[in-house]
Short mmCIF file of C-alpha atoms and ligand atoms in Angstrom, two decimals:
data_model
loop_
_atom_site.label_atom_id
_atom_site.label_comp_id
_atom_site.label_asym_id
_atom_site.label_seq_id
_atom_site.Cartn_x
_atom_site.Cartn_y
_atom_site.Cartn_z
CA UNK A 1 52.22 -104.22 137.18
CA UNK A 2 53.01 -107.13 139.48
CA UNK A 3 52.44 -107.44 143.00
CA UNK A 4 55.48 -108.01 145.09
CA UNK A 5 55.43 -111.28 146.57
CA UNK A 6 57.33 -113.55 148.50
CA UNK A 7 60.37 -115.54 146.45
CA UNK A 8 58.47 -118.44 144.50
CA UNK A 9 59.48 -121.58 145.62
CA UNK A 10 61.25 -124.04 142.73
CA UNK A 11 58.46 -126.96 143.00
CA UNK A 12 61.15 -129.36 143.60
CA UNK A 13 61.64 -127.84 147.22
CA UNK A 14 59.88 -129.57 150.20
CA UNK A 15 56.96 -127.24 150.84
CA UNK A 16 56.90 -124.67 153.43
CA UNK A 17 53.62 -123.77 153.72
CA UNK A 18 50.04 -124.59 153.41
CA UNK A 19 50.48 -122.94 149.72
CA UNK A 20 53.33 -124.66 148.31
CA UNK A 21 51.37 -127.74 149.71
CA UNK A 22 48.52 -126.76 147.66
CA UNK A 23 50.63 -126.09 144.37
CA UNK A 24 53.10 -129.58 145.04
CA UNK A 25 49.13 -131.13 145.46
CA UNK A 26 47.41 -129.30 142.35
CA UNK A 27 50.40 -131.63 140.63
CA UNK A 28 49.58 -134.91 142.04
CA UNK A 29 45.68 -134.96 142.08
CA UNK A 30 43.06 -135.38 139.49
CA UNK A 31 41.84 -131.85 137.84
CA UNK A 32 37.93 -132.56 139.22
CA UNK A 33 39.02 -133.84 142.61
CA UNK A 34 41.53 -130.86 142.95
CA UNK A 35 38.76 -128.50 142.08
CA UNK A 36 36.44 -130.12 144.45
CA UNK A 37 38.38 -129.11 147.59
CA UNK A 38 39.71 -125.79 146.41
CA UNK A 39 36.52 -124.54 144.79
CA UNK A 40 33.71 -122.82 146.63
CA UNK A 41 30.09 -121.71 145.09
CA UNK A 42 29.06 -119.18 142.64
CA UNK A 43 31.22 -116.68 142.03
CA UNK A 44 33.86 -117.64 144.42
CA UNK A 45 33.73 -114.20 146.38
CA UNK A 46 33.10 -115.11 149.87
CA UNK A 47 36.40 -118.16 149.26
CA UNK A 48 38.52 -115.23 148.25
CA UNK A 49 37.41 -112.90 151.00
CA UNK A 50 37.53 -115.12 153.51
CA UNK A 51 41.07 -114.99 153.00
CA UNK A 52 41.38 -111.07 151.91
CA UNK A 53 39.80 -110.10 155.21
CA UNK A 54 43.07 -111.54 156.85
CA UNK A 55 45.05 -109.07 155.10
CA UNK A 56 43.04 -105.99 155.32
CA UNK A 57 44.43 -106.57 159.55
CA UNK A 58 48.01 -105.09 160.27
CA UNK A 59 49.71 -106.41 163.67
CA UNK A 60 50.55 -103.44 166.29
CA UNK A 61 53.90 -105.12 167.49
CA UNK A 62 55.10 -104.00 170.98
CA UNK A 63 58.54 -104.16 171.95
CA UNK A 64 61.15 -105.07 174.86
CA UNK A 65 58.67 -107.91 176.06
CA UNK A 66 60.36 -111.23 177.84
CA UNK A 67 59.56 -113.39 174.83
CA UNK A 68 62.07 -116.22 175.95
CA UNK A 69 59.13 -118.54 176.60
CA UNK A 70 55.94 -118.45 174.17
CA UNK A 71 53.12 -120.65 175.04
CA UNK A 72 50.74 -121.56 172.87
CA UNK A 73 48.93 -124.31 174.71
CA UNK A 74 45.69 -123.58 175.76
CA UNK A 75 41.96 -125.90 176.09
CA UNK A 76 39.05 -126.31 174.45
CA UNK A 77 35.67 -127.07 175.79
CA UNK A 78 38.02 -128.19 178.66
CA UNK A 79 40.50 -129.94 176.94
CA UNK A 80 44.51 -129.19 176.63
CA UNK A 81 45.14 -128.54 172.84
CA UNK A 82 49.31 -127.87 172.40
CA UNK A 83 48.15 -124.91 170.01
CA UNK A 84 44.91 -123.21 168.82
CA UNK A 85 44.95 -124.50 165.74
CA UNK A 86 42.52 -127.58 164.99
CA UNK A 87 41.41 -129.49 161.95
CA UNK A 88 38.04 -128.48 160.00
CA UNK A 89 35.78 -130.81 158.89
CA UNK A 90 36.01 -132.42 155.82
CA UNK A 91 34.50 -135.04 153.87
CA UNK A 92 36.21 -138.20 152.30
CA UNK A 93 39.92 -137.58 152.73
CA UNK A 94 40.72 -141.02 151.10
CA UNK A 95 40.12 -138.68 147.60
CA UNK A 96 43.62 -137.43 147.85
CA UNK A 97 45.47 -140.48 150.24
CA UNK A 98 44.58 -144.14 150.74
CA UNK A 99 45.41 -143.83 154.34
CA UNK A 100 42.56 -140.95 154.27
CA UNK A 101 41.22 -139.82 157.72
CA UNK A 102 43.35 -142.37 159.62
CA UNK A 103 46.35 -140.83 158.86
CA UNK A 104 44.78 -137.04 159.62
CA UNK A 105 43.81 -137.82 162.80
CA UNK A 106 46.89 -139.36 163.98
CA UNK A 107 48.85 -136.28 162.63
CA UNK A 108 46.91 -134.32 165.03
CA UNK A 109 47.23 -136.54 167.63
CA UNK A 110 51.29 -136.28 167.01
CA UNK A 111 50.93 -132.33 167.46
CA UNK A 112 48.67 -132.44 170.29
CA UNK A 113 46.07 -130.46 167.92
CA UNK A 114 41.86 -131.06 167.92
CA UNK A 115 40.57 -132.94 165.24
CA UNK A 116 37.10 -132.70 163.86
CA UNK A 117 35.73 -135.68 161.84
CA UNK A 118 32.72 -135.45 159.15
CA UNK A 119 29.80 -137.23 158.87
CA UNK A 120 30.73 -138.04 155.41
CA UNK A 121 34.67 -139.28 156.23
CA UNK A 122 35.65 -141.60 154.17
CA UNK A 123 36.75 -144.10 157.70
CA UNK A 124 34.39 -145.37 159.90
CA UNK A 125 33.85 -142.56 162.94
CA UNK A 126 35.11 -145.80 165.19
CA UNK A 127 38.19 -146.26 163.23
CA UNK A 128 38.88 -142.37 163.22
CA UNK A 129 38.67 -142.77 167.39
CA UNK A 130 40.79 -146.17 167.67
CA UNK A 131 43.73 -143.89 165.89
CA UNK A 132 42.89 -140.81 167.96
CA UNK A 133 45.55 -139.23 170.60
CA UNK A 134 44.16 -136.00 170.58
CA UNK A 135 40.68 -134.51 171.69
CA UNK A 136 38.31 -135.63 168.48
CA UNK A 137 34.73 -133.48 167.95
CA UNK A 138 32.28 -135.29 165.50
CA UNK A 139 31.02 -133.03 163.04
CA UNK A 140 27.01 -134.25 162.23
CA UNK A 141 24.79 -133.31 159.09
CA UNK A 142 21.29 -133.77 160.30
CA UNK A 143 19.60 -135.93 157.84
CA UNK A 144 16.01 -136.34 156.99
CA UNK A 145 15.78 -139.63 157.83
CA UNK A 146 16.30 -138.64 162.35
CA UNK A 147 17.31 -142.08 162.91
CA UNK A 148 20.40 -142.13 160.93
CA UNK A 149 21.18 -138.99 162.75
CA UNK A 150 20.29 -140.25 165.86
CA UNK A 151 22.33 -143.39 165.49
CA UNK A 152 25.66 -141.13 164.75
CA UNK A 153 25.20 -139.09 168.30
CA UNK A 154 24.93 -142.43 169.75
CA UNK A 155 28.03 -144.19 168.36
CA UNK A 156 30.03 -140.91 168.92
CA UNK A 157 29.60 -141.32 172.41
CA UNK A 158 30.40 -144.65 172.32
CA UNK A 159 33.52 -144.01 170.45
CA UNK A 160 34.77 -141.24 173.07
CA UNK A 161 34.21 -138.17 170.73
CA UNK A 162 34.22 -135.22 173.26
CA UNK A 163 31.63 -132.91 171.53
CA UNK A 164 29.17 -133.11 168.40
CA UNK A 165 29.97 -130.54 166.01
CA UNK A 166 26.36 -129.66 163.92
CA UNK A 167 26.50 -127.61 160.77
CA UNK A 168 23.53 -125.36 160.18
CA UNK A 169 24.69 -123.16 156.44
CA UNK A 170 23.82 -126.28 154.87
CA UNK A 171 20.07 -126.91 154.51
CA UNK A 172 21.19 -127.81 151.04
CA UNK A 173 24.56 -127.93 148.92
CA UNK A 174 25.60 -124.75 147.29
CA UNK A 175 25.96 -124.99 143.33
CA UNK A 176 29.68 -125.46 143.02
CA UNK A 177 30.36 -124.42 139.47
CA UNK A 178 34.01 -126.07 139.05
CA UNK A 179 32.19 -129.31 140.54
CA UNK A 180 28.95 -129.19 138.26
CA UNK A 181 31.42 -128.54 134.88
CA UNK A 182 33.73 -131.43 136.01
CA UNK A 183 30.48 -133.62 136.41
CA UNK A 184 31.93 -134.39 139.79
CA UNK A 185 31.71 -138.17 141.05
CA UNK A 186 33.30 -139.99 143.85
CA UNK A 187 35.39 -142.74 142.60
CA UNK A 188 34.11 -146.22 143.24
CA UNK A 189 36.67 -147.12 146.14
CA UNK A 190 35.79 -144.45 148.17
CA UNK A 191 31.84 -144.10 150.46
CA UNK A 192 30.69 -142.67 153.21
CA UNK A 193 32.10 -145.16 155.91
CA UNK A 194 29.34 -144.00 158.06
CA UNK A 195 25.91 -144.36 156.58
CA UNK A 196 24.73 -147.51 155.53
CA UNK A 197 25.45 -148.69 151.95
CA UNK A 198 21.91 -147.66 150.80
CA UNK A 199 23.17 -144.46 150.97
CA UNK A 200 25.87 -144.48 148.44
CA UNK A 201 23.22 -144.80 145.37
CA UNK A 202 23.56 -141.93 142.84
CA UNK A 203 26.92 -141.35 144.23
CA UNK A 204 29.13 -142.60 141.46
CA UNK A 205 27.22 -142.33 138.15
CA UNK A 206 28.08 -138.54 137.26
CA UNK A 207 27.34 -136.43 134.16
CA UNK A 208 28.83 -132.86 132.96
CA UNK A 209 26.24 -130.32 134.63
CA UNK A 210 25.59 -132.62 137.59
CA UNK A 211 27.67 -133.20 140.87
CA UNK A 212 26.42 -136.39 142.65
CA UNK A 213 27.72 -134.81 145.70
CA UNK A 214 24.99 -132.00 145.71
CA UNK A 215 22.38 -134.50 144.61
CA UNK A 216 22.80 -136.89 147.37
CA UNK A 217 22.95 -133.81 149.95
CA UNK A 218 19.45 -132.95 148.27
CA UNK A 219 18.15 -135.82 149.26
CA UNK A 220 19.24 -136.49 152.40
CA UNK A 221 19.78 -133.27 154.26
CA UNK A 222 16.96 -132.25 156.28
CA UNK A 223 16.37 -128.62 155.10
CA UNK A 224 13.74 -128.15 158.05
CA UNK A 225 15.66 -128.69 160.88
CA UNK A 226 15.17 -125.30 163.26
CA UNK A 227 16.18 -124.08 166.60
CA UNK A 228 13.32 -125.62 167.63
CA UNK A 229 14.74 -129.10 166.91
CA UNK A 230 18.04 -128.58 168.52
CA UNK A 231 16.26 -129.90 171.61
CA UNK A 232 15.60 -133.05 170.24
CA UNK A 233 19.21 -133.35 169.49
CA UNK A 234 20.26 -132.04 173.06
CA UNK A 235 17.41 -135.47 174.32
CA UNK A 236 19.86 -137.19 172.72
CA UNK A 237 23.22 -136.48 174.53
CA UNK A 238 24.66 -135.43 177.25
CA UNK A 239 28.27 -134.09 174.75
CA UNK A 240 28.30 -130.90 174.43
CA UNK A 241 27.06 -129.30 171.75
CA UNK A 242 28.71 -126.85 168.62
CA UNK A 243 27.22 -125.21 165.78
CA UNK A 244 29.40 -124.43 162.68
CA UNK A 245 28.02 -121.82 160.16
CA UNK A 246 27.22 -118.80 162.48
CA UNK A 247 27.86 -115.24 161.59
CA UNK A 248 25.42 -113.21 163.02
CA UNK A 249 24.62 -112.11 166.51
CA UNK A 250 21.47 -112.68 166.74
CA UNK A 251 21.78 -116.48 166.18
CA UNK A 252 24.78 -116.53 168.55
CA UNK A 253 22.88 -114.97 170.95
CA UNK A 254 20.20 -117.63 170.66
CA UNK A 255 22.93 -120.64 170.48
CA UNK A 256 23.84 -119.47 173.74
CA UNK A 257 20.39 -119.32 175.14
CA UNK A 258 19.75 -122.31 174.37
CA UNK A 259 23.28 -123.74 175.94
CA UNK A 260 24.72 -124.78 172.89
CA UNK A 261 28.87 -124.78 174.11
CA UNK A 262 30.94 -123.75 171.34
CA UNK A 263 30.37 -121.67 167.70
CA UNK A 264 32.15 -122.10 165.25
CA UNK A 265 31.95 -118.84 162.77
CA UNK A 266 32.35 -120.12 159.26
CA UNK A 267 31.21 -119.41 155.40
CA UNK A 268 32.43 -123.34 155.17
CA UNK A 269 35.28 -121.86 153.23
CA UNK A 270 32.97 -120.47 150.89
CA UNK A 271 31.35 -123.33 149.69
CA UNK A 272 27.96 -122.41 151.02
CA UNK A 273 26.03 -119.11 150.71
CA UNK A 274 28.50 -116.67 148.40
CA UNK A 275 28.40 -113.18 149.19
CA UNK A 276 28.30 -113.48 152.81
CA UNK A 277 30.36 -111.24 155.17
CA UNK A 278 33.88 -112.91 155.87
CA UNK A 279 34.03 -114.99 158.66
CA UNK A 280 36.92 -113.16 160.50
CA UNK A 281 34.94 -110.21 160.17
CA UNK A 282 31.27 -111.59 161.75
CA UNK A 283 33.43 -112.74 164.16
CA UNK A 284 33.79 -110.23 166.57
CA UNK A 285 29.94 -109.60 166.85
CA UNK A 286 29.35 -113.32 167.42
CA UNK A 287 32.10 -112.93 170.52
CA UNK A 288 30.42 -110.02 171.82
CA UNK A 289 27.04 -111.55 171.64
CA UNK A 290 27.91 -115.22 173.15
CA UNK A 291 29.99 -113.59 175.73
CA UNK A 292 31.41 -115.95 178.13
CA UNK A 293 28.72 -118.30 177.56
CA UNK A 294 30.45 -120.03 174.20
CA UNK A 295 33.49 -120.80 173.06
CA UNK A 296 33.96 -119.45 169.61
CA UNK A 297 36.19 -120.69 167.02
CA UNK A 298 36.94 -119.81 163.35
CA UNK A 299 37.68 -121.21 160.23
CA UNK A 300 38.24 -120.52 156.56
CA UNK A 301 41.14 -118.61 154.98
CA UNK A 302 43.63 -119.33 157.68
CA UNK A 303 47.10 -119.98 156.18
CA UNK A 304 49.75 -118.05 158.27
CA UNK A 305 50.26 -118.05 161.63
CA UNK A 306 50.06 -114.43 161.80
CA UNK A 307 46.17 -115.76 160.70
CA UNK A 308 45.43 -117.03 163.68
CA UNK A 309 47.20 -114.67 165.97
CA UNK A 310 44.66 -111.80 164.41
CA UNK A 311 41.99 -114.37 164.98
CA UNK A 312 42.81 -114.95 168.66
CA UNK A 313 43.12 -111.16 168.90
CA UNK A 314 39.45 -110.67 167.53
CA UNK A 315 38.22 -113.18 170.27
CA UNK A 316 38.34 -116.69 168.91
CA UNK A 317 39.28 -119.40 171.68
CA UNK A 318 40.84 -121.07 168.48
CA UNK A 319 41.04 -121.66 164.47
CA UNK A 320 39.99 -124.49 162.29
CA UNK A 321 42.51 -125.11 158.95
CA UNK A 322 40.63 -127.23 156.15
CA UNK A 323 42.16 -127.14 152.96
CA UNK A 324 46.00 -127.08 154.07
CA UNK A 325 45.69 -129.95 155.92
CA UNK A 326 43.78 -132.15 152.76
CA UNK A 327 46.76 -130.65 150.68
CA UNK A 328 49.52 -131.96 153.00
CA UNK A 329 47.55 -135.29 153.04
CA UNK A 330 47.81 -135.44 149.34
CA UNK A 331 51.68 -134.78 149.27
CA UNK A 332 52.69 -136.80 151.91
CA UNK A 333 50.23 -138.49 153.84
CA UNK A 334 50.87 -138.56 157.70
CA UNK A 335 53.81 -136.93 157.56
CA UNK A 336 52.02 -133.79 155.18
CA UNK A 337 49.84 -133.36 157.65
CA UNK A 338 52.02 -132.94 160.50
CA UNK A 339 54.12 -130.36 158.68
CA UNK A 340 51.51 -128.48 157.72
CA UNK A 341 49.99 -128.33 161.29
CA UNK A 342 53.40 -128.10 162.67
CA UNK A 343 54.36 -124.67 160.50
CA UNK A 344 51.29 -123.22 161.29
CA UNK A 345 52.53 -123.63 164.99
CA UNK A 346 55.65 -122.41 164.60
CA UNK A 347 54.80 -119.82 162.69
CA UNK A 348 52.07 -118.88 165.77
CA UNK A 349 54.70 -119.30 168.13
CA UNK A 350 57.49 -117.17 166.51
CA UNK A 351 54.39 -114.86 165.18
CA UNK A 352 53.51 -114.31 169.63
CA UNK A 353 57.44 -113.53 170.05
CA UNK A 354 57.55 -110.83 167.72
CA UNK A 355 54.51 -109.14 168.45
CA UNK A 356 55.35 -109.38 172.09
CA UNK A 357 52.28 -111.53 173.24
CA UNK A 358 53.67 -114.62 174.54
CA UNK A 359 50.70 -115.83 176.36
CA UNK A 360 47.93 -115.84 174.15
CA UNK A 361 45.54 -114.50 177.07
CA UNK A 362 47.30 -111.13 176.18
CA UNK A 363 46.12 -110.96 172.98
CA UNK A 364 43.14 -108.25 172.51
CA UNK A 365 42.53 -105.83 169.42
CA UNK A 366 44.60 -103.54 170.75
CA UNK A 367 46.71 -106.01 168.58
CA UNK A 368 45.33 -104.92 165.06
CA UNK A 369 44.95 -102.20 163.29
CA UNK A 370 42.54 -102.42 160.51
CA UNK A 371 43.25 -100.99 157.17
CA UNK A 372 41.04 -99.51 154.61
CA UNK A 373 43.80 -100.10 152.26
CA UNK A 374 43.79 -102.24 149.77
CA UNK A 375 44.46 -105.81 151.36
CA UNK A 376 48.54 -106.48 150.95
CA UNK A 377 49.93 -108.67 148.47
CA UNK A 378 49.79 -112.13 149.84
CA UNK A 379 51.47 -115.43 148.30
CA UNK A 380 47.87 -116.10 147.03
CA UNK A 381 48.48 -113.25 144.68
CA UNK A 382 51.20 -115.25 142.69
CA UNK A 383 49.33 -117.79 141.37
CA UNK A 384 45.30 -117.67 140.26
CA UNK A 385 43.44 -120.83 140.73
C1 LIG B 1 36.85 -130.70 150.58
C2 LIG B 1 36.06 -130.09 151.70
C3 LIG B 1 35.08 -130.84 152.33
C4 LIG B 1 34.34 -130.28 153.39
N1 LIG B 1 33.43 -131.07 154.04
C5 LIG B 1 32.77 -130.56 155.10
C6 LIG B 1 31.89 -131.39 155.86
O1 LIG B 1 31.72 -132.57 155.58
N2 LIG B 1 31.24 -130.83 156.92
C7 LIG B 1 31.43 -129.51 157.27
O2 LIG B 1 30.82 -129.04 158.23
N3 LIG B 1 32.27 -128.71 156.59
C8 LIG B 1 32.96 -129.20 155.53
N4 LIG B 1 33.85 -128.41 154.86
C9 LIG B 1 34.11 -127.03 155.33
C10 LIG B 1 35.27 -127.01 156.35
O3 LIG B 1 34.89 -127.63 157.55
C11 LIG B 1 35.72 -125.58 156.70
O4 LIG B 1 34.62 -124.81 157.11
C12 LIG B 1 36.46 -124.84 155.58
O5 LIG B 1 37.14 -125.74 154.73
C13 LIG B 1 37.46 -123.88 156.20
O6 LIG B 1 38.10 -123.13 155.23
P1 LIG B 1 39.60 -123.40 154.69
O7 LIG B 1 39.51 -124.61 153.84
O8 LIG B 1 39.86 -122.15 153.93
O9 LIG B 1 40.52 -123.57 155.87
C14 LIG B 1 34.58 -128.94 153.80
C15 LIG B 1 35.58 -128.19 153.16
C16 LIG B 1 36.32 -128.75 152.12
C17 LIG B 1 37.41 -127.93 151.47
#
């Protein structure tokens, strides 16, 4: 029998939401590029409970609230944000527009949303900051050779990014089977903008069985880095700093000892470790454990804004959306972007109204109650990847 879903949309609609993006994108990209940003490693479980663990949360909706004024607005590491919603990062958005990370960032910057740029953007981190309006984090891979890493705190700063954004679940690349059959390669007009050109070798010369993505991370990566070198980062800066990939106490607790300002809980939309526990559902043991000494986002599986309402309920300061916003870039550039983050905020907005939390300080777990029920039927049930 089929699951009830929403109507399907005719694809000759304007998409309403991050999914019809991704199906209106599915049709305009390349099979190996659009399997590149939807996939995730092995067997895919953690990407599809990532977003299951959304669902398995019911809202508690209490009535005869004044709901005549919602306010999302709210700040991050001490920042005003129009919404909690910001931008994961992601590498080489020029793969599905030419106006790549330039046009994401000023899409944020239009919605008053945070942006976080990757190491391996496909613009130059200075470029991404001369079309910034909004608060910008730079997210940083720490490689093996510490210079190169050193030399992208240092031009961060320079730029005006507002916090460095390190990403610890990924000592190595995860085998991403839909990459490795497709023999994934970037195209030759696209590089990482920010390393030096003797970094792009291997990049481009795939083979079926091989992605040159996970080969160059295998060589550059620096798959010792410990806790114990987070100092030598800290030396380097005085912006604050975040680590994205936590979903245990224990290392939250030890971020925070060590006065690292903001966690980001995150399987990396199940691209890294598969089998993991969900992020939404690590993080409420992270919150508890970095108390008021972090400020803990999420990310991964986030599509409704009824997402990040349970999110904010469960303790995050705020969300990070990946995929939707690289589908909206494929469909229609700046413009995609801004819809995208704009539903999601509307969606928050009229998704605080009917719950009757318009402030988002009200919002506790007294919000949610958590089912042992099958997950719903979401829109994601409609169509399998
Ligand atoms: C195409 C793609 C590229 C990514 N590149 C990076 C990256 O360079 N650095 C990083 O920390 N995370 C990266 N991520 C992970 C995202 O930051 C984020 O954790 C994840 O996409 C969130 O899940 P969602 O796509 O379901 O919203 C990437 C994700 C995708 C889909």
């Amino acid at each position: 029998m089929t699951a009830p879903t929403a109507a399907r949309t005719d694809r000759t609609e304007p998409p309403l939401n991050p999914r019809d993006f991704e199906a209106a994108a599915r049709t305009r990209l390349d099979r190996p590029v659009f399997d590149y940003i939807a996939g995730g490693s092995g067997d895919e479980v953690t990407l599809r409970e990532d977003r299951a663990a959304y669902a398995r949360y019911r809202l508690r909706p209490r009535a005869l609230v004044d709901v005549s004024r919602c306010e999302p607005a709210t700040t991050l590491l001490g920042r005003p944000v129009a919404f909690p919603v910001g931008i994961a990062p992601m590498a080489y958005h020029q793969l599905v527009h030419p106006d790549g990370e330039t046009a994401t960032v000023r899409a944020a910057g239009t919605v008053g949303a945070l942006t976080v740029a990757s190491t391996f953007a496909s613009t130059s981190l200075e470029e991404i900051a001369r079309a910034a309006t909004g608060p910008l984090w730079l997210q940083v891979y720490v490689m093996r050779r510490r210079e190169i890493t050193a030399s992208l705190v240092r031009r961060a700063e320079a730029a005006g990014y507002q916090a460095l954004v390190i990403t610890v679940d990924t000592p190595r690349m995860a085998r991403r089977e839909r990459d490795l059959r497709n023999g994934f390669r970037l195209p030759p007009h696209i590089r990482p903008a920010n390393l030096d050109e003797d970094h792009d070798t291997g990049l481009y010369q795939g083979r079926a069985g091989s992605s040159t993505l996970a080969a160059h991370a295998a060589r550059h990566h620096d798959a010792a880095f410990t806790w114990d070198d987070l100092a030598w980062l800290r030396s380097l800066t005085g912006l604050p700093l975040v680590l994205k990939g936590v979903l245990t106490a224990e290392d939250a607790r030890r971020a925070a000892t060590l006065g690292v300002a903001g966690l980001i809980v995150s399987t990396h939309g199940g691209r890294q470790l598969d089998g993991t526990v969900p992020a939404l559902e690590a993080l409420p043991e992270v919150v508890a454990a970095a108390g008021d000494r972090c400020e803990v986002l999420v990310d991964g599986g986030v599509r409704r804004g009824t997402d990040v309402l349970k999110a904010l309920a469960l303790g995050a300061r705020a969300v990070l959306v990946g995929r939707p916003v690289l589908w909206g870039l494929a469909v229609d550039g700046e413009a995609g972007v801004e819809r995208v983050l704009a539903t999601l905020r509307d969606e928050l907005e009229e998704a605080m109204a009917l719950t009757g939390r318009p402030r988002l300080d009200t919002l506790a777990p007294d919000l949610l109650h958590r089912s042992t029920d099958r997950p719903y039927p979401t829109t994601d049930d409609r169509e399998p990847a």
